[in-house]
mmCIF file with all atom_site columns, C-alpha atoms in Angstrom:
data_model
loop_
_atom_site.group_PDB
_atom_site.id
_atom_site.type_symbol
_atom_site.label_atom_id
_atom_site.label_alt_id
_atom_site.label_comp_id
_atom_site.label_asym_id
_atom_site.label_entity_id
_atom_site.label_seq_id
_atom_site.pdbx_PDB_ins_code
_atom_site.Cartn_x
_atom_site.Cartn_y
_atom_site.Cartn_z
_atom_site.occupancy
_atom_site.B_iso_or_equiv
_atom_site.pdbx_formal_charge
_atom_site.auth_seq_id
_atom_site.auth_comp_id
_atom_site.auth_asym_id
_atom_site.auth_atom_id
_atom_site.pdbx_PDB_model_num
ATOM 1   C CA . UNK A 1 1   ? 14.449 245.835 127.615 1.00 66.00 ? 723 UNK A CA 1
ATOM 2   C CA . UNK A 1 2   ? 14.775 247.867 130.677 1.00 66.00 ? 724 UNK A CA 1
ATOM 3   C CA . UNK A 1 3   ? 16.039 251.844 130.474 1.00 81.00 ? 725 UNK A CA 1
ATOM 4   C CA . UNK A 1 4   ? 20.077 251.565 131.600 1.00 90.00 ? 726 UNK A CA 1
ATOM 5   C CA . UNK A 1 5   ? 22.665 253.164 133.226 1.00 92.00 ? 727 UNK A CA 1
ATOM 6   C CA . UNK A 1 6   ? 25.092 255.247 130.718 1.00 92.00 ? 728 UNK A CA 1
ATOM 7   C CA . UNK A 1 7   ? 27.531 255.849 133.350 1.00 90.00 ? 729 UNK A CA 1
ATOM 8   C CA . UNK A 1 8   ? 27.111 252.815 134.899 1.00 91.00 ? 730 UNK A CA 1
ATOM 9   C CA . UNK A 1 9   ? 27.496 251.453 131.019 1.00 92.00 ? 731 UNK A CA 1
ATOM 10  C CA . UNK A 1 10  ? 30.603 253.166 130.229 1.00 91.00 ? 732 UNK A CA 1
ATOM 11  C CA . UNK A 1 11  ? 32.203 251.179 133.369 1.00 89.00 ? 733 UNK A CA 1
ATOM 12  C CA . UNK A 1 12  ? 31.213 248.000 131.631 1.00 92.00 ? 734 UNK A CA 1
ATOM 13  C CA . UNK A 1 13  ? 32.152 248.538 128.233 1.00 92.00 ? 735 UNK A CA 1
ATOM 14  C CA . UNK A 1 14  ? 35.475 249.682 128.660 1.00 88.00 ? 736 UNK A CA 1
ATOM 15  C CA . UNK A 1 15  ? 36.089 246.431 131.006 1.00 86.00 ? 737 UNK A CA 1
ATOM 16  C CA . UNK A 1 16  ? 33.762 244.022 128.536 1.00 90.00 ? 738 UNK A CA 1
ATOM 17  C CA . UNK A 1 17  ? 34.000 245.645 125.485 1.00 90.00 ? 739 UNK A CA 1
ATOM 18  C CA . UNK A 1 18  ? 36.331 247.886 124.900 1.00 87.00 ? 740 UNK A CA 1
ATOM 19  C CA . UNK A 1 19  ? 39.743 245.318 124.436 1.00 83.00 ? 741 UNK A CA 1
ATOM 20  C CA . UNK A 1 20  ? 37.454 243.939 121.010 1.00 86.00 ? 742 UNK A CA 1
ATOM 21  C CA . UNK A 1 21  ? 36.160 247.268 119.970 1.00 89.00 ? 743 UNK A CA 1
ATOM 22  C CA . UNK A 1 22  ? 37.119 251.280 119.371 1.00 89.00 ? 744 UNK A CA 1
ATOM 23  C CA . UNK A 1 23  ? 34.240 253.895 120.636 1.00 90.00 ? 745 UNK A CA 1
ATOM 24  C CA . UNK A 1 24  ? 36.308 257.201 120.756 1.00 87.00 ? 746 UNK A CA 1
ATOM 25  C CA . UNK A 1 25  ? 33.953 258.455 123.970 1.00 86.00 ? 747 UNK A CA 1
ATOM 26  C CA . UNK A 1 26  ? 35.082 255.631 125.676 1.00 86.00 ? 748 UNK A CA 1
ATOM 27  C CA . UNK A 1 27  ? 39.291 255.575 124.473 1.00 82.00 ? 749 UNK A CA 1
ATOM 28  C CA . UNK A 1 28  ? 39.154 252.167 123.547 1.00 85.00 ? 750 UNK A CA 1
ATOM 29  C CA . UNK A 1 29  ? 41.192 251.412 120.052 1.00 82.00 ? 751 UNK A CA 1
ATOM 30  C CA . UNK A 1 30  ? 40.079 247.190 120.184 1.00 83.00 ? 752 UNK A CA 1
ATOM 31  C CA . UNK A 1 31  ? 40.362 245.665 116.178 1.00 82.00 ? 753 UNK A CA 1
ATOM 32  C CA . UNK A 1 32  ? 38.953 242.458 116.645 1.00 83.00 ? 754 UNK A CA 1
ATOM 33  C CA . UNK A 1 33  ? 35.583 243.931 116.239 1.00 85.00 ? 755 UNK A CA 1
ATOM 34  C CA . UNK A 1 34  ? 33.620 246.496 114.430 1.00 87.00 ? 756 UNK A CA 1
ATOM 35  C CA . UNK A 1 35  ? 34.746 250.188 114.943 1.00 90.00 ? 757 UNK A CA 1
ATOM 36  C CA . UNK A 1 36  ? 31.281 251.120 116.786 1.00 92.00 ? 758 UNK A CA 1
ATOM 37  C CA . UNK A 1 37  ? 32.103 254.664 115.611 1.00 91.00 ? 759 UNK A CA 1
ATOM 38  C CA . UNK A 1 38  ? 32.280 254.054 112.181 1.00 90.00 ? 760 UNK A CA 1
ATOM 39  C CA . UNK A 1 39  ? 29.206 251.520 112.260 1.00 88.00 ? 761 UNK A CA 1
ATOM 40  C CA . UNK A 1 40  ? 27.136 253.837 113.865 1.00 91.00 ? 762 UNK A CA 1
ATOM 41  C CA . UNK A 1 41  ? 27.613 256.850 112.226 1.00 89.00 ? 763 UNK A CA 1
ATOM 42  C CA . UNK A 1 42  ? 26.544 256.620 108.493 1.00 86.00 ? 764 UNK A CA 1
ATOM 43  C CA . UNK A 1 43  ? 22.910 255.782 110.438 1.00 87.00 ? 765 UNK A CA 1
ATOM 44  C CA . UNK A 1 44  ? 22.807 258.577 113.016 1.00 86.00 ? 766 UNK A CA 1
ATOM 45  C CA . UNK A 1 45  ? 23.360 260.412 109.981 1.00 85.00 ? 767 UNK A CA 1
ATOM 46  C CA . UNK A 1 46  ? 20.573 259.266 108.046 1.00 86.00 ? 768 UNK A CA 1
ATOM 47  C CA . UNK A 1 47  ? 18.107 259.955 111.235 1.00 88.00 ? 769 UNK A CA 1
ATOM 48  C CA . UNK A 1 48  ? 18.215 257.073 113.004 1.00 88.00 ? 770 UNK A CA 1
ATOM 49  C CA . UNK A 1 49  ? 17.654 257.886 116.457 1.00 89.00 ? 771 UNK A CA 1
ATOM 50  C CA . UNK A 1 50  ? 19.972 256.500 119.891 1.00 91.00 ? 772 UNK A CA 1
ATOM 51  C CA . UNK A 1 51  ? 16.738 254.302 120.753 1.00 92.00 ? 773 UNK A CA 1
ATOM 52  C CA . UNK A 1 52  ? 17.329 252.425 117.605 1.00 92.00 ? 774 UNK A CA 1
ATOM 53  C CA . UNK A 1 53  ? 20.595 251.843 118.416 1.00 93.00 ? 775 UNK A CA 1
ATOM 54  C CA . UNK A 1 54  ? 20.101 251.127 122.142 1.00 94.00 ? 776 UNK A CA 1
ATOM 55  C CA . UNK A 1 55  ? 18.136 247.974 120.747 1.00 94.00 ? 777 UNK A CA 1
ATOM 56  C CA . UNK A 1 56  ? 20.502 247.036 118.425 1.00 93.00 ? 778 UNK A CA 1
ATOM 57  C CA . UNK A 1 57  ? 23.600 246.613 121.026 1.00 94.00 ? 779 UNK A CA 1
ATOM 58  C CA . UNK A 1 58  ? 21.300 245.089 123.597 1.00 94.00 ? 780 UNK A CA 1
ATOM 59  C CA . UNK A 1 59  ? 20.196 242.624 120.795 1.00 93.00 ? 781 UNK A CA 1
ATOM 60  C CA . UNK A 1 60  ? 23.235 241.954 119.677 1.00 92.00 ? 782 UNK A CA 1
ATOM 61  C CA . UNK A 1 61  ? 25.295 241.079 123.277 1.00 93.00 ? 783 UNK A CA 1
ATOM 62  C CA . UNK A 1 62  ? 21.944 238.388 123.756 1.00 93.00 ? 784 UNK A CA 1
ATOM 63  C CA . UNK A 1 63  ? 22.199 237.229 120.495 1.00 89.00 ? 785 UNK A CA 1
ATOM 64  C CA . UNK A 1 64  ? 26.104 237.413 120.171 1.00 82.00 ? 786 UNK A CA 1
ATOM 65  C CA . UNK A 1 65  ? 27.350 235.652 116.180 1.00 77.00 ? 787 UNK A CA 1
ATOM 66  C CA . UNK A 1 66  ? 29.795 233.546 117.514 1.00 76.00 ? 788 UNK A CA 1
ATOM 67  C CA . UNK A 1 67  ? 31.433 232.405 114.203 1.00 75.00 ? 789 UNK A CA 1
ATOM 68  C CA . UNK A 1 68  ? 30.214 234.918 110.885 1.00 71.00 ? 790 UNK A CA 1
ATOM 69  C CA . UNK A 1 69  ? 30.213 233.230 107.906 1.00 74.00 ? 791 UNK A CA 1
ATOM 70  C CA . UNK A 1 70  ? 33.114 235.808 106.302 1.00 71.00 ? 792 UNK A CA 1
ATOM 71  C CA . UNK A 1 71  ? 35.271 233.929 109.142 1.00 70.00 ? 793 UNK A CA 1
ATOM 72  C CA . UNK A 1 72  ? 35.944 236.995 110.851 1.00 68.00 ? 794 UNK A CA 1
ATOM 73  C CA . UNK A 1 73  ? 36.320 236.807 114.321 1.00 70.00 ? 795 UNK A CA 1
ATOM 74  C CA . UNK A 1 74  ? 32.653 236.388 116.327 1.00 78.00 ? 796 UNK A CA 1
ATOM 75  C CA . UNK A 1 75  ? 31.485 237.891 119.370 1.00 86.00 ? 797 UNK A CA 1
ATOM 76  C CA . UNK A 1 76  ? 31.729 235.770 122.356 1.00 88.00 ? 798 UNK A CA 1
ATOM 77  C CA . UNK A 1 77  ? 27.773 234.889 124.521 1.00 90.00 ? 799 UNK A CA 1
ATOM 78  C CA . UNK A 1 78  ? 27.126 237.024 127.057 1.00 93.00 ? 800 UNK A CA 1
ATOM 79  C CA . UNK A 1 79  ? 28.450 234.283 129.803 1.00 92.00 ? 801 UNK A CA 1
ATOM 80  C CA . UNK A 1 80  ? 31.784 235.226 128.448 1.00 89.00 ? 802 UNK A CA 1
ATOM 81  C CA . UNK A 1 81  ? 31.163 239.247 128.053 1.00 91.00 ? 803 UNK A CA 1
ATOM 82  C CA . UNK A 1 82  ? 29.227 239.391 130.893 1.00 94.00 ? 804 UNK A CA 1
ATOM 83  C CA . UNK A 1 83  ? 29.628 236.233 133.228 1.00 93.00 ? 805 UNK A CA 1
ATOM 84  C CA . UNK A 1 84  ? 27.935 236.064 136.525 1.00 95.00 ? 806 UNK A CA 1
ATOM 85  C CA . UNK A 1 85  ? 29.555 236.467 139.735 1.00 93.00 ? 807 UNK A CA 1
ATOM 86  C CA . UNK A 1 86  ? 28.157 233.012 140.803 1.00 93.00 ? 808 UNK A CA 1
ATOM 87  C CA . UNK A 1 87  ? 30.286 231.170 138.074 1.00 91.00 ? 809 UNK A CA 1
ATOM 88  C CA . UNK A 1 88  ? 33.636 232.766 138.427 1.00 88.00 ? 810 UNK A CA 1
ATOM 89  C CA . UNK A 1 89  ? 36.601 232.862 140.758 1.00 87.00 ? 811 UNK A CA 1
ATOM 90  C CA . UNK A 1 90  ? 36.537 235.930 143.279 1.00 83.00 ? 812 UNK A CA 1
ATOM 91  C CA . UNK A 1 91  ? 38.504 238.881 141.916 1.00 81.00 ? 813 UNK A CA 1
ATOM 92  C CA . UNK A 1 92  ? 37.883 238.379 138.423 1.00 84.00 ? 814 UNK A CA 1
ATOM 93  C CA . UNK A 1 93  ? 35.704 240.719 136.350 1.00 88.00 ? 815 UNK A CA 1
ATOM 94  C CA . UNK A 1 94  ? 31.660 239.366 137.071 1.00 92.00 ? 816 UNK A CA 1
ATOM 95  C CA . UNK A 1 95  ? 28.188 241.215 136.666 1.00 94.00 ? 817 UNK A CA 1
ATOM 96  C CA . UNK A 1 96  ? 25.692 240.375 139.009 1.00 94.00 ? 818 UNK A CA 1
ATOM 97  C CA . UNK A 1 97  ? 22.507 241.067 136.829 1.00 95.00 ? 819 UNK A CA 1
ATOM 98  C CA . UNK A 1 98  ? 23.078 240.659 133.286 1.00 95.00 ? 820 UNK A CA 1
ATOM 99  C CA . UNK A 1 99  ? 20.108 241.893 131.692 1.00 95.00 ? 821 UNK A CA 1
ATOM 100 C CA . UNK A 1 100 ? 21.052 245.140 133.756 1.00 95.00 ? 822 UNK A CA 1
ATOM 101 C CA . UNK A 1 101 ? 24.651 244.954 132.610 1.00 95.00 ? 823 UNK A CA 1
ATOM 102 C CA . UNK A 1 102 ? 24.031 244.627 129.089 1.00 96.00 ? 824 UNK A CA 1
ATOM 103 C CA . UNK A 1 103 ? 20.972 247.564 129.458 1.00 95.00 ? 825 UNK A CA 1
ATOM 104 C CA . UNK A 1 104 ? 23.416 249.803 130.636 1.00 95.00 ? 826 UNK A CA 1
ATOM 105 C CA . UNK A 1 105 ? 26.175 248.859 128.322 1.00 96.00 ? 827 UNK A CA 1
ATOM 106 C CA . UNK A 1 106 ? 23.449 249.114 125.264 1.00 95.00 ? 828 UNK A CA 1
ATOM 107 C CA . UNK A 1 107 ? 22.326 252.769 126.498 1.00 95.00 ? 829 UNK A CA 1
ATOM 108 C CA . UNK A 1 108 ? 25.863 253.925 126.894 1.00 95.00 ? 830 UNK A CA 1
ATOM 109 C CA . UNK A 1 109 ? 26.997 252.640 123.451 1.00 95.00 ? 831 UNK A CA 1
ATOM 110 C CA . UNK A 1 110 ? 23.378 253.421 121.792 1.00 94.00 ? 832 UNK A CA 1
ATOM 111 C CA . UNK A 1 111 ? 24.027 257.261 123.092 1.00 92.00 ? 833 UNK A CA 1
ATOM 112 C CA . UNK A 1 112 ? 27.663 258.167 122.514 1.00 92.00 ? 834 UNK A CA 1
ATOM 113 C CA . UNK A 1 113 ? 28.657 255.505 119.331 1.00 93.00 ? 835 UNK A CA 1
ATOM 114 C CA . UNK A 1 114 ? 29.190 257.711 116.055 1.00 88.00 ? 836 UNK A CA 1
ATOM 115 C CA . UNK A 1 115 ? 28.944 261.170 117.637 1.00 86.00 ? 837 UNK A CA 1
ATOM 116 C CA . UNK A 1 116 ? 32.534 262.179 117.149 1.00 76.00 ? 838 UNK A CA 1
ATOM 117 C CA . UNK A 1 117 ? 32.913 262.822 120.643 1.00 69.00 ? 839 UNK A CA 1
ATOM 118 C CA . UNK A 1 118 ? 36.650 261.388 121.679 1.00 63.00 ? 840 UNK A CA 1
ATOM 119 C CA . UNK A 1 119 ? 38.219 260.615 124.802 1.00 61.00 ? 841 UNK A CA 1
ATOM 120 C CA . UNK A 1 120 ? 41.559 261.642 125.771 1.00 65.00 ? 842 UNK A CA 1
ATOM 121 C CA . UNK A 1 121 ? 44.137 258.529 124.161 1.00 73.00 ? 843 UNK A CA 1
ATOM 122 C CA . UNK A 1 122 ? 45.777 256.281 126.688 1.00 77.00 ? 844 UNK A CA 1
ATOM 123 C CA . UNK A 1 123 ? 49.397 257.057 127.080 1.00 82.00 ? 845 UNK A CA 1
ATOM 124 C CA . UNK A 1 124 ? 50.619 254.694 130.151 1.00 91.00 ? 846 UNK A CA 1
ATOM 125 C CA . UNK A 1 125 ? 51.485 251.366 128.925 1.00 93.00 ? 847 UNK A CA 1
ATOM 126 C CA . UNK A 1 126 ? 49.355 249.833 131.383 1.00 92.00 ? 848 UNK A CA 1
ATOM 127 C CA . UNK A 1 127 ? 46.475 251.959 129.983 1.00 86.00 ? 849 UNK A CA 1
ATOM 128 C CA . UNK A 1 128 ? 46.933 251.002 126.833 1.00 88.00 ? 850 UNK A CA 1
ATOM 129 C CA . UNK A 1 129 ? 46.986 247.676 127.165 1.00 89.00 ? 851 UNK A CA 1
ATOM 130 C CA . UNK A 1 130 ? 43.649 247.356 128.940 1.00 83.00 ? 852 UNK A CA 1
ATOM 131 C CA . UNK A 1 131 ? 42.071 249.649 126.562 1.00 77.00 ? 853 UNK A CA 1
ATOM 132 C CA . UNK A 1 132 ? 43.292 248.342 123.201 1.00 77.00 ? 854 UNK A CA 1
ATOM 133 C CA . UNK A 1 133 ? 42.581 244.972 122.654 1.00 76.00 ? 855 UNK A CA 1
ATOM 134 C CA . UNK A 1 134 ? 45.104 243.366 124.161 1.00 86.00 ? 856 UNK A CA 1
ATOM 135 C CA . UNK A 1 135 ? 43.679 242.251 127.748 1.00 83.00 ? 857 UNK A CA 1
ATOM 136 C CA . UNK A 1 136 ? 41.274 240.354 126.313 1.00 76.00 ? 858 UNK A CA 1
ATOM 137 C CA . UNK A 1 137 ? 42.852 238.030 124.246 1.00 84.00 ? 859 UNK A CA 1
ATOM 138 C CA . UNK A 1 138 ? 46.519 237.655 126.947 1.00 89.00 ? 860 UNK A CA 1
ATOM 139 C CA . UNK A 1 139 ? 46.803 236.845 130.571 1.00 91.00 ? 861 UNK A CA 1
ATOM 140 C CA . UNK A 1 140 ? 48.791 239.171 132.090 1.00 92.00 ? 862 UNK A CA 1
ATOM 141 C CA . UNK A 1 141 ? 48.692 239.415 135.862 1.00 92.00 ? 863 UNK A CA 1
ATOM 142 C CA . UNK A 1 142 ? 49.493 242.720 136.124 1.00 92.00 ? 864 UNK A CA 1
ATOM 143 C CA . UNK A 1 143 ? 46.921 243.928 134.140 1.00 90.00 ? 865 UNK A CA 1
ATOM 144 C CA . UNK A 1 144 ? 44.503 241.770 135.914 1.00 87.00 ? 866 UNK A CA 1
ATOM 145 C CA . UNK A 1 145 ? 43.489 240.037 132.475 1.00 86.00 ? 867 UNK A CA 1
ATOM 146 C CA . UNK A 1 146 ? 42.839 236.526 131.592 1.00 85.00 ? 868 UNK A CA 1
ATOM 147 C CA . UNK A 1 147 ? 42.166 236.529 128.042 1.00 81.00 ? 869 UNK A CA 1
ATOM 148 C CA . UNK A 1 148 ? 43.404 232.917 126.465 1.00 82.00 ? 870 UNK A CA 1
ATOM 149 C CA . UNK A 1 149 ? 43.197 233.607 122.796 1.00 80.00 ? 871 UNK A CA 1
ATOM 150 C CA . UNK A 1 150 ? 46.543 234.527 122.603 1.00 86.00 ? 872 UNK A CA 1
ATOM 151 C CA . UNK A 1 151 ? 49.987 233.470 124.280 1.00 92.00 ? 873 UNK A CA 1
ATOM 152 C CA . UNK A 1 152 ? 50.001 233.888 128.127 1.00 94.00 ? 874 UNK A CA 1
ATOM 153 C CA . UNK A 1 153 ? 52.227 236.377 128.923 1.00 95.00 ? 875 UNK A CA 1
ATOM 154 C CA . UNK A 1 154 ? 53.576 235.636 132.293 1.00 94.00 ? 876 UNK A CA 1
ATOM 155 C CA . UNK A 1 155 ? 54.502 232.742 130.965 1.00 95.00 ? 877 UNK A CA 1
ATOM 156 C CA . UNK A 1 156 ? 56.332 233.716 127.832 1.00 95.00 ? 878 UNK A CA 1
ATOM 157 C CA . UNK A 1 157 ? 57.956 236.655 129.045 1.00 95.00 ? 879 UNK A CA 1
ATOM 158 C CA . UNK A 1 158 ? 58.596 238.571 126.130 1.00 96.00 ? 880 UNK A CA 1
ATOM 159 C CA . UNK A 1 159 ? 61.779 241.205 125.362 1.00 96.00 ? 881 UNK A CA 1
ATOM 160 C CA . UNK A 1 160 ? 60.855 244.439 124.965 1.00 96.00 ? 882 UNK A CA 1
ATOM 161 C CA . UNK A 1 161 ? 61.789 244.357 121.012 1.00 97.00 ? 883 UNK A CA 1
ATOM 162 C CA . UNK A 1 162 ? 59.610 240.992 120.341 1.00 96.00 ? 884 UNK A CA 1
ATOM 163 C CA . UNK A 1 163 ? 56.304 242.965 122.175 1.00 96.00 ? 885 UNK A CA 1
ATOM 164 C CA . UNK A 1 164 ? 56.830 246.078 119.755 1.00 96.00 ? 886 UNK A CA 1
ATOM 165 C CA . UNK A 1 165 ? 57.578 243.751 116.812 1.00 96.00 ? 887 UNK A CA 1
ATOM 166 C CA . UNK A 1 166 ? 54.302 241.743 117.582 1.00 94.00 ? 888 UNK A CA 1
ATOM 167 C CA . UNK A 1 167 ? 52.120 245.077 118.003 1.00 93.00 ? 889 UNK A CA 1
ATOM 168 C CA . UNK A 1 168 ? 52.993 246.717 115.235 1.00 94.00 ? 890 UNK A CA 1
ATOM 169 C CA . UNK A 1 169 ? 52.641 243.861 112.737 1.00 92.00 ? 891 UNK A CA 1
ATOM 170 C CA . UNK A 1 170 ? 50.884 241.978 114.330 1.00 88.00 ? 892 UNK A CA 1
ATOM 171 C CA . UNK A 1 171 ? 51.237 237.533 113.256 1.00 87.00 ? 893 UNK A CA 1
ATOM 172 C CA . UNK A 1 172 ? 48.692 234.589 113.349 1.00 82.00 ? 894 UNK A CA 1
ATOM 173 C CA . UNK A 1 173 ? 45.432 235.802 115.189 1.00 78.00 ? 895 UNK A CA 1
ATOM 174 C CA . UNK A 1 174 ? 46.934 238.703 116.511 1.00 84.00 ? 896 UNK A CA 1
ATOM 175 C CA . UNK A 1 175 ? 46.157 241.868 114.052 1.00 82.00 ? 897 UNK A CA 1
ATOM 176 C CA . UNK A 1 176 ? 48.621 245.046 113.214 1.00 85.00 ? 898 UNK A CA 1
ATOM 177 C CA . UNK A 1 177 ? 48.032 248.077 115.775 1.00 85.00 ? 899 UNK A CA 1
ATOM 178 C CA . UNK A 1 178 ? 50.382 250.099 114.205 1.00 85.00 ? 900 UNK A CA 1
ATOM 179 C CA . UNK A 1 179 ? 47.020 252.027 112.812 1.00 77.00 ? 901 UNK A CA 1
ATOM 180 C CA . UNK A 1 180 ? 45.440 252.786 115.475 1.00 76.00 ? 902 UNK A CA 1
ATOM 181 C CA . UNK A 1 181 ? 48.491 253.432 117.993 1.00 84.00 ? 903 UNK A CA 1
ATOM 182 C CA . UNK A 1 182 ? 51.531 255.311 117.337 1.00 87.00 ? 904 UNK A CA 1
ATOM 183 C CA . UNK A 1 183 ? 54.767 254.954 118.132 1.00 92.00 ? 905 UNK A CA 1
ATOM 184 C CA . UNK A 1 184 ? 54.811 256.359 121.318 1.00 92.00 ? 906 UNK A CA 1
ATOM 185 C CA . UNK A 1 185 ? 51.972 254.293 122.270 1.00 91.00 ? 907 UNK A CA 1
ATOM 186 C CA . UNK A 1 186 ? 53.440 251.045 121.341 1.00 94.00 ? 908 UNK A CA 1
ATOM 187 C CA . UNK A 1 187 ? 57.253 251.757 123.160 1.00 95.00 ? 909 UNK A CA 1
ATOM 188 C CA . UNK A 1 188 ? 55.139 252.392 125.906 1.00 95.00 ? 910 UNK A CA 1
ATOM 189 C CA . UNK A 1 189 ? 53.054 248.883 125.817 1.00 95.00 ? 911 UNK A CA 1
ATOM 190 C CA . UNK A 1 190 ? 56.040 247.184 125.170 1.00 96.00 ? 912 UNK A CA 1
ATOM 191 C CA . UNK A 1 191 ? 58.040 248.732 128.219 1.00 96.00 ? 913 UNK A CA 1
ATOM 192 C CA . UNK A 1 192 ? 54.859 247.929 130.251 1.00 96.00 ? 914 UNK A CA 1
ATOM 193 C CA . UNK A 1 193 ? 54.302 243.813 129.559 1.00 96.00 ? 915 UNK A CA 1
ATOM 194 C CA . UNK A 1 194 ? 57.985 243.387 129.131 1.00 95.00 ? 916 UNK A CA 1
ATOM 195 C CA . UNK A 1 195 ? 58.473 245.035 132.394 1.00 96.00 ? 917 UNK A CA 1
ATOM 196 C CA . UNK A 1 196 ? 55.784 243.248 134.270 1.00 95.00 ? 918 UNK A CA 1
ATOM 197 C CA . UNK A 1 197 ? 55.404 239.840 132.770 1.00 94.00 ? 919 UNK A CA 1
ATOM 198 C CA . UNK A 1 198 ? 55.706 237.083 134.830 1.00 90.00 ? 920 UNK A CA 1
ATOM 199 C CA . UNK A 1 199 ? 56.590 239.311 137.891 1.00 85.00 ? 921 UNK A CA 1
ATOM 200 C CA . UNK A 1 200 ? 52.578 238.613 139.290 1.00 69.00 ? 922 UNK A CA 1
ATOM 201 C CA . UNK A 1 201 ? 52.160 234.818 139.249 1.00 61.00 ? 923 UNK A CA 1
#
């Protein structure tokens, strides 16, 4: 693979990445997949070395597991992560070299993942909810996110009290955040998509 971008990578993940997985450089808090932080550290530990690791994330976004055995949730192809501005509509999020998109992302992630080095925490509910997990499972115009895994929010509208209900314990598909944002954090999501739902379409 090619030598990436990190700062170009850091761009990506937090747009690609970021709503499936926490990396506390990058202030994403996603659930649906591995805590890169915690899978990376026990090995940078040991003496593994940020090359090794470079590898492993580039390998991994080719050669995404779509559906693991333990029937956890998989990691979508890269057409999905990382879909080329020739196959989607104009405005939505696109890459147009992939193999450069997912060397940068790779570099970025194989550099900074299990360092301890944190970000500042979202605190805008807007924020949050790009950074979390949520964009890329909901639409929500607002947010600019399309994700169809769960409801679509400008449709359903949700009160205020159903969207903090929801995120902190979480039903069906959608996991519990009440770990990984406090209680400020989740008034504030919950004022932001009950606020803005449906107002977009």
């Amino acid at each position: 693979m090619s030598s990436g971008n990190q700062g170009a990578g850091k761009q990506l993940f937090v747009k690609a990445c970021g709503t499936c997985h926490t990396l506390a450089d990058a202030g994403t808090a996603g659930t649906i997949g591995p805590n890169l932080d915690d899978a990376f550290a026990q090995a940078r530990d040991s003496g593994m070395t940020s090359d090794t690791f470079i590898q492993v994330v580039h390998d991994q976004i080719w050669d995404a597991l779509e559906k693991p055995s333990t029937g956890t949730p998989g990691m979508p192809r890269i057409d999905h992560t990382l879909p080329l501005c020739s196959s989607v509509p104009a405005g939505s999020f696109c890459v147009d070299d992939q193999e450069r998109a997912s060397a940068d992302i790779a570099t970025y992630v194989g550099r900074v993942a299990g360092t301890g080095v944190t970000t500042q925490k979202p605190t805008t509910g807007k924020e949050i909810f790009k950074t979390v997990g949520c964009a890329g499972c909901h639409t929500l115009a607002d947010a600019g996110s399309t994700g169809t895994v769960g409801p679509n929010l400008d449709d359903a509208m949700p009160p205020k009290s159903l969207v903090i209900d929801r995120v902190t314990n979480g039903k069906g598909q959608m996991p519990s955040f009440k770990s990984s944002l406090d209680a400020q954090q989740i008034q504030a999501v919950a004022e932001y998509v009950s606020s803005v739902a449906g107002k977009g379409k």
